[in-house]
Coordinates of C-alpha atoms in Angstrom, one line a residue:
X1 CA 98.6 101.0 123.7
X2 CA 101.2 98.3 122.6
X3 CA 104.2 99.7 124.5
X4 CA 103.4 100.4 128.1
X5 CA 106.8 101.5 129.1
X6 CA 108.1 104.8 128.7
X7 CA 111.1 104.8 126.1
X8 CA 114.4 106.5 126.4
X9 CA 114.6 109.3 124.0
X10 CA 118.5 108.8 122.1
X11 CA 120.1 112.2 122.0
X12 CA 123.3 110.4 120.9
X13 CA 121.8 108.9 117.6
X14 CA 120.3 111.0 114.9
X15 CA 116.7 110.2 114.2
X16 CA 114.7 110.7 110.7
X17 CA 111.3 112.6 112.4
X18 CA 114.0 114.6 113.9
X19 CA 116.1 115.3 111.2
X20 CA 112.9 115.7 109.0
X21 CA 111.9 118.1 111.4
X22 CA 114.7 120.1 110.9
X23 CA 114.7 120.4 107.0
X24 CA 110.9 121.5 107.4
X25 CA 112.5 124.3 109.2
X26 CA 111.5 123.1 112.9
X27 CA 112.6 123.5 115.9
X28 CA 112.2 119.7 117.8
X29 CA 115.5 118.2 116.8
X30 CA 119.0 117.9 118.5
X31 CA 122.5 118.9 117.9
X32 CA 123.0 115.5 116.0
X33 CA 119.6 115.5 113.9
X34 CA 121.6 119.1 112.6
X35 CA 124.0 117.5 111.9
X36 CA 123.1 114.5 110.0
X37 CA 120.9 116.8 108.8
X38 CA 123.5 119.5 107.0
X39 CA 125.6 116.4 105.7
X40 CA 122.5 115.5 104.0
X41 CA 121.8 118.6 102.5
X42 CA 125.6 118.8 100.8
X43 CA 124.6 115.7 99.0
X44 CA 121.4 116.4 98.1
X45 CA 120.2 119.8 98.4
X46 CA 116.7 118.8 97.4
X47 CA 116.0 116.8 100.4
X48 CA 115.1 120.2 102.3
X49 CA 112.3 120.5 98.7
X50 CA 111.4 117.0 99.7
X51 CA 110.4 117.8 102.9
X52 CA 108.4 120.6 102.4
X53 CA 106.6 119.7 99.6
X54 CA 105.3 116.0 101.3
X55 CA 103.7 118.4 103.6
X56 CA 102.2 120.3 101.2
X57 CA 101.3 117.0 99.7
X58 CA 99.7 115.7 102.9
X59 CA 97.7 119.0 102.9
X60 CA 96.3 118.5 99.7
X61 CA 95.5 114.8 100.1
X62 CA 93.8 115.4 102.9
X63 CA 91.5 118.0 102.0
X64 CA 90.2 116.1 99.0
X65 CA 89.3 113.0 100.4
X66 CA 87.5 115.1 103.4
X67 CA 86.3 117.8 101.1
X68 CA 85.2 115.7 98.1
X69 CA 84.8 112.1 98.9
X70 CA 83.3 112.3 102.6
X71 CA 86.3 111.0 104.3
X72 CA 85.6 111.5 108.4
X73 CA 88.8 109.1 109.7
X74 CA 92.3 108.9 109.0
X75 CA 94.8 106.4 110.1
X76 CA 98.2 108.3 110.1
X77 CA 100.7 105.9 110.5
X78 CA 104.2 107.2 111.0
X79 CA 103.4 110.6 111.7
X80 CA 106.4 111.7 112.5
X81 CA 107.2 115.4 114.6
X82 CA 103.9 117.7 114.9
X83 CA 105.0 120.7 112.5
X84 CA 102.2 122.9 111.0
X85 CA 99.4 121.7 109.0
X86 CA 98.8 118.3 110.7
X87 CA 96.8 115.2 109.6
X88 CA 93.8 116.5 112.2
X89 CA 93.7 119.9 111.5
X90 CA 93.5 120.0 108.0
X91 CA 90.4 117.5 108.5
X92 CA 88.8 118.8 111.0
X93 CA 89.0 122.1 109.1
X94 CA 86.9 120.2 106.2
X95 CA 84.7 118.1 108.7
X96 CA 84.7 119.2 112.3
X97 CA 83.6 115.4 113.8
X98 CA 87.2 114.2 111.8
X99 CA 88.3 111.0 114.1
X100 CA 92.3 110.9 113.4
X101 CA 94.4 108.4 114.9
X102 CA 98.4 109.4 114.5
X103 CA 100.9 105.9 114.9
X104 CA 104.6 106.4 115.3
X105 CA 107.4 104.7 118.0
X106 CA 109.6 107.5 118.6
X107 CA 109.4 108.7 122.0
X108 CA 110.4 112.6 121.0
X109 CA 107.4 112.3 118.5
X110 CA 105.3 110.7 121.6
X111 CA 106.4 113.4 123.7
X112 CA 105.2 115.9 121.5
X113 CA 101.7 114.0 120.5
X114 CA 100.7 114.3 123.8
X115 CA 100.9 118.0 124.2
X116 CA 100.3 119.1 120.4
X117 CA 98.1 116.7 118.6
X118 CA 94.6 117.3 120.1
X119 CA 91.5 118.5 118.6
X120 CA 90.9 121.9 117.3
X121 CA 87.6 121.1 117.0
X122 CA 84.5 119.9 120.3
X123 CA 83.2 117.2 117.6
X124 CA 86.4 115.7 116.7
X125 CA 88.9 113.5 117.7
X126 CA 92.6 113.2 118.0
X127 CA 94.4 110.6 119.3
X128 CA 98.3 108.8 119.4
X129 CA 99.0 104.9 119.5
X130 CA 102.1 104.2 120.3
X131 CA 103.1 101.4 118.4
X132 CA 106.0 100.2 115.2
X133 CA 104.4 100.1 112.5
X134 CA 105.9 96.9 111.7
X135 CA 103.3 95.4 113.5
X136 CA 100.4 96.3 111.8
X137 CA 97.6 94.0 113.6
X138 CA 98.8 95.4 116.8
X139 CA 97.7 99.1 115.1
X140 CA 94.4 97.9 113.4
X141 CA 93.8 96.4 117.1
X142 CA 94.5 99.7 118.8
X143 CA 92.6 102.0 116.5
X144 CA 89.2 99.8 116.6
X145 CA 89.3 101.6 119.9
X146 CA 88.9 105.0 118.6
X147 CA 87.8 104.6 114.5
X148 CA 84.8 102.6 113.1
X149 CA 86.2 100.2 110.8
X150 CA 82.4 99.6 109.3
X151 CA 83.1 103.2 108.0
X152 CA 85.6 104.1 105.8
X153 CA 89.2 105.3 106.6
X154 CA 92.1 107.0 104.8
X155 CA 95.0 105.1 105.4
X156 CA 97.7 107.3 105.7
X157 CA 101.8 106.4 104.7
X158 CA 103.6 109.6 104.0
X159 CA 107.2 108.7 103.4
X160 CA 107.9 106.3 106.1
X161 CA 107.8 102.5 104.3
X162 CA 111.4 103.3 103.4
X163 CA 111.8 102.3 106.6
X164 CA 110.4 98.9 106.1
X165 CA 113.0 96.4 106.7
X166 CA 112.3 94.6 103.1
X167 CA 109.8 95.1 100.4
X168 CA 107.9 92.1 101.4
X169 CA 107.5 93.7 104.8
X170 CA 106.5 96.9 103.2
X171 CA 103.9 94.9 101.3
X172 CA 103.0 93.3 104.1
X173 CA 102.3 96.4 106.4
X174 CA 100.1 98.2 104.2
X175 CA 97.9 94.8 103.1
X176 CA 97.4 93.9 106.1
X177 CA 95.4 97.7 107.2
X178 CA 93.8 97.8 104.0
X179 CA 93.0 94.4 104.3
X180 CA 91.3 95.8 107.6
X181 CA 89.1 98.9 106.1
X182 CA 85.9 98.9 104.3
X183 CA 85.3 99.7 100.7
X184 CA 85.0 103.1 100.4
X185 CA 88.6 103.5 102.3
X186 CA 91.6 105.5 100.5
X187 CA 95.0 104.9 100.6
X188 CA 97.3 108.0 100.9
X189 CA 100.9 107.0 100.6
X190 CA 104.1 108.2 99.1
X191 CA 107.6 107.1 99.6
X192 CA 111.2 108.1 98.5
X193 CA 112.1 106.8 95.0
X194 CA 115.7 105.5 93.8
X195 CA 115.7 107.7 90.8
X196 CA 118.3 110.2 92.5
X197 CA 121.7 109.0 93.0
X198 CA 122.2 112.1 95.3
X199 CA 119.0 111.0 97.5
X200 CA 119.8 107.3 97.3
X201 CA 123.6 108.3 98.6
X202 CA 121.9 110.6 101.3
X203 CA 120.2 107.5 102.5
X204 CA 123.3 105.7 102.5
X205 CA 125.2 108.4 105.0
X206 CA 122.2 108.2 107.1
X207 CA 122.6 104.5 107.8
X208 CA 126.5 105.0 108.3
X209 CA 125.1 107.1 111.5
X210 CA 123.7 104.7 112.9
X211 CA 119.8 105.6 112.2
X212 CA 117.5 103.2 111.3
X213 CA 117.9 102.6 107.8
X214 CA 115.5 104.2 105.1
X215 CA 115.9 102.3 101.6
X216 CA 114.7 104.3 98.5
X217 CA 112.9 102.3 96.3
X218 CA 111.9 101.7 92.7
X219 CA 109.1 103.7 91.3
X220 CA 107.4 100.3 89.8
X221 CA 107.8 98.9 93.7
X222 CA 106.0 101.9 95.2
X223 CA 103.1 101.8 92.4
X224 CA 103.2 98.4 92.9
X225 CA 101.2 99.3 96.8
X226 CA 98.3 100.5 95.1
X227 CA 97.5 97.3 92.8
X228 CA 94.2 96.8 92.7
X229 CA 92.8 100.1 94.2
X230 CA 91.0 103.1 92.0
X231 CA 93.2 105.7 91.5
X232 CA 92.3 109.3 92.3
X233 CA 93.0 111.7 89.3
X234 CA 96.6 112.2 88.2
X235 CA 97.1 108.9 89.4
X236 CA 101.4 107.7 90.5
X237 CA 103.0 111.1 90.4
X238 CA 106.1 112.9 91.9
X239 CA 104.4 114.4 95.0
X240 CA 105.0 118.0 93.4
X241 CA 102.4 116.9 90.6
X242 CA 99.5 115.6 92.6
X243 CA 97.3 118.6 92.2
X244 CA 99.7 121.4 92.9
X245 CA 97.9 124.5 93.6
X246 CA 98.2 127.8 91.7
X247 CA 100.2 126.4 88.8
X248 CA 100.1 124.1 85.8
X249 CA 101.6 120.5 86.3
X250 CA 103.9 120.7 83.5
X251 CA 105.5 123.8 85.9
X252 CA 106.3 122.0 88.5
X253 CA 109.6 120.0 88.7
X254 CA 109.4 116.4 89.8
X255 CA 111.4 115.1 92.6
X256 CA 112.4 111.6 93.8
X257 CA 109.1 111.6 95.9
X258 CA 106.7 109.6 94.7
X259 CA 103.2 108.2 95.5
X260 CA 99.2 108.5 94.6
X261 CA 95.4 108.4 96.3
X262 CA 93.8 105.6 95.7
X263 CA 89.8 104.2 96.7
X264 CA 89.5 100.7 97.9
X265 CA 86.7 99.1 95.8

């Protein structure tokens, strides 16, 4: 583990898995992730769509790179709060020896790791690094320790790299793991787009709290990730559009949640 000292979790600062957590309809969040969290909703009432459907995104990303392509480890980095539907269960539903490793730095997310994200299966594995995930080599380091990086991995960045503290970091993050992973690997990834002005205001408040910022990019910037990788079929899409479920693309609205599969060649 990269951090061997036990955090102080910040009741007085609103916190984005938090604050997530609430939108999602959760329970693991304080009095000031609420909140941060209703003044987000009166600016953009789709945020609370947002969240919901990147887990429902998650969910479907998941299941096809198990189901169809063989997939037996995932790297989720930035996991954020335990809710329903996790990174290890939906796997290990599909293939019971699933190896997930789950990365994120908030001590209220590590808190709950601990006691939630384990197993459901005897063949599989679960397991938490504690770690930023600006500091990718430390996480590829960490996770040789559980995943076999001879085999290939789904790299996992659902709606975190807004956090990066500039594009070039952002770049830099997700190169450097995929640099790490065999061919054969996938890339799971989307991010908050700038496309809203009520979402790109909402991320604006946030910061005025005092939480770490979260910068809503371009679409063309978070497309941009994938160069060079094989796209899984629809390709960059609004999250809502990656093979929703029970209904035709052109019925589903987009929102300003963007992002794609992709194979490493």
């Amino acid at each position: 583990m990269s951090d061997v000292h036990t955090p102080v979790i910040r009741t007085d600062i609103p916190h984005s898995a938090r604050i997530w957590n609430y939108w999602m309809g959760g329970k693991d969040h304080y009095e000031i992730d609420k909140v941060a969290g209703d003044a987000g909703l009166a600016v953009d009432p789709d945020i609370s769509t947002m969240a919901v459907q990147s887990r429902q995104f998650l969910i479907r990303a998941v299941r096809h790179v198990a189901r169809e392509h063989g997939i037996r480890q995932f790297l989720d980095i930035g996991t954020g709060l335990p809710t329903m539907q996790n990174t290890h269960e939906v796997a290990q539903g599909v293939t019971p020896d699933a190896r997930v490793v789950y990365v994120d730095n908030d001590p209220l997310v590590l808190t709950h790791a601990r006691a939630l994200l384990t197993s459901t299966t005897d063949e599989g594995v679960t397991t938490y690094i504690d770690s930023d995930f600006h500091d990718p080599e430390q996480i590829v380091a960490d996770a040789r320790n559980v995943l076999n990086f001879n085999e290939p991995i789904a790299v996992m960045f659902m709606g975190v790299l807004g956090h990066a503290k500039t594009y070039d970091d952002l770049l830099r993050i997700v190169r450097t793991v995929l640099a790490a992973v065999p061919s054969g690997s996938y890339l799971i990834m989307w991010d908050g787009t700038d496309d809203s002005q009520a979402y790109v205001t909402l991320c604006e408040n946030y910061t005025g709290t005092g939480g770490t910022p979260y910068v809503p990019r371009p679409q063309a910037q978070i497309r941009a990730v994938f160069d060079g990788m094989e796209m899984v079929d629809p390709g960059f899409v609004s999250i809502t559009q990656w093979r929703p479920e029970g209904v035709e693309v052109g019925e589903v609205r987009p929102i300003s949640a963007y992002g794609a599969v992709a194979r490493k060649p």
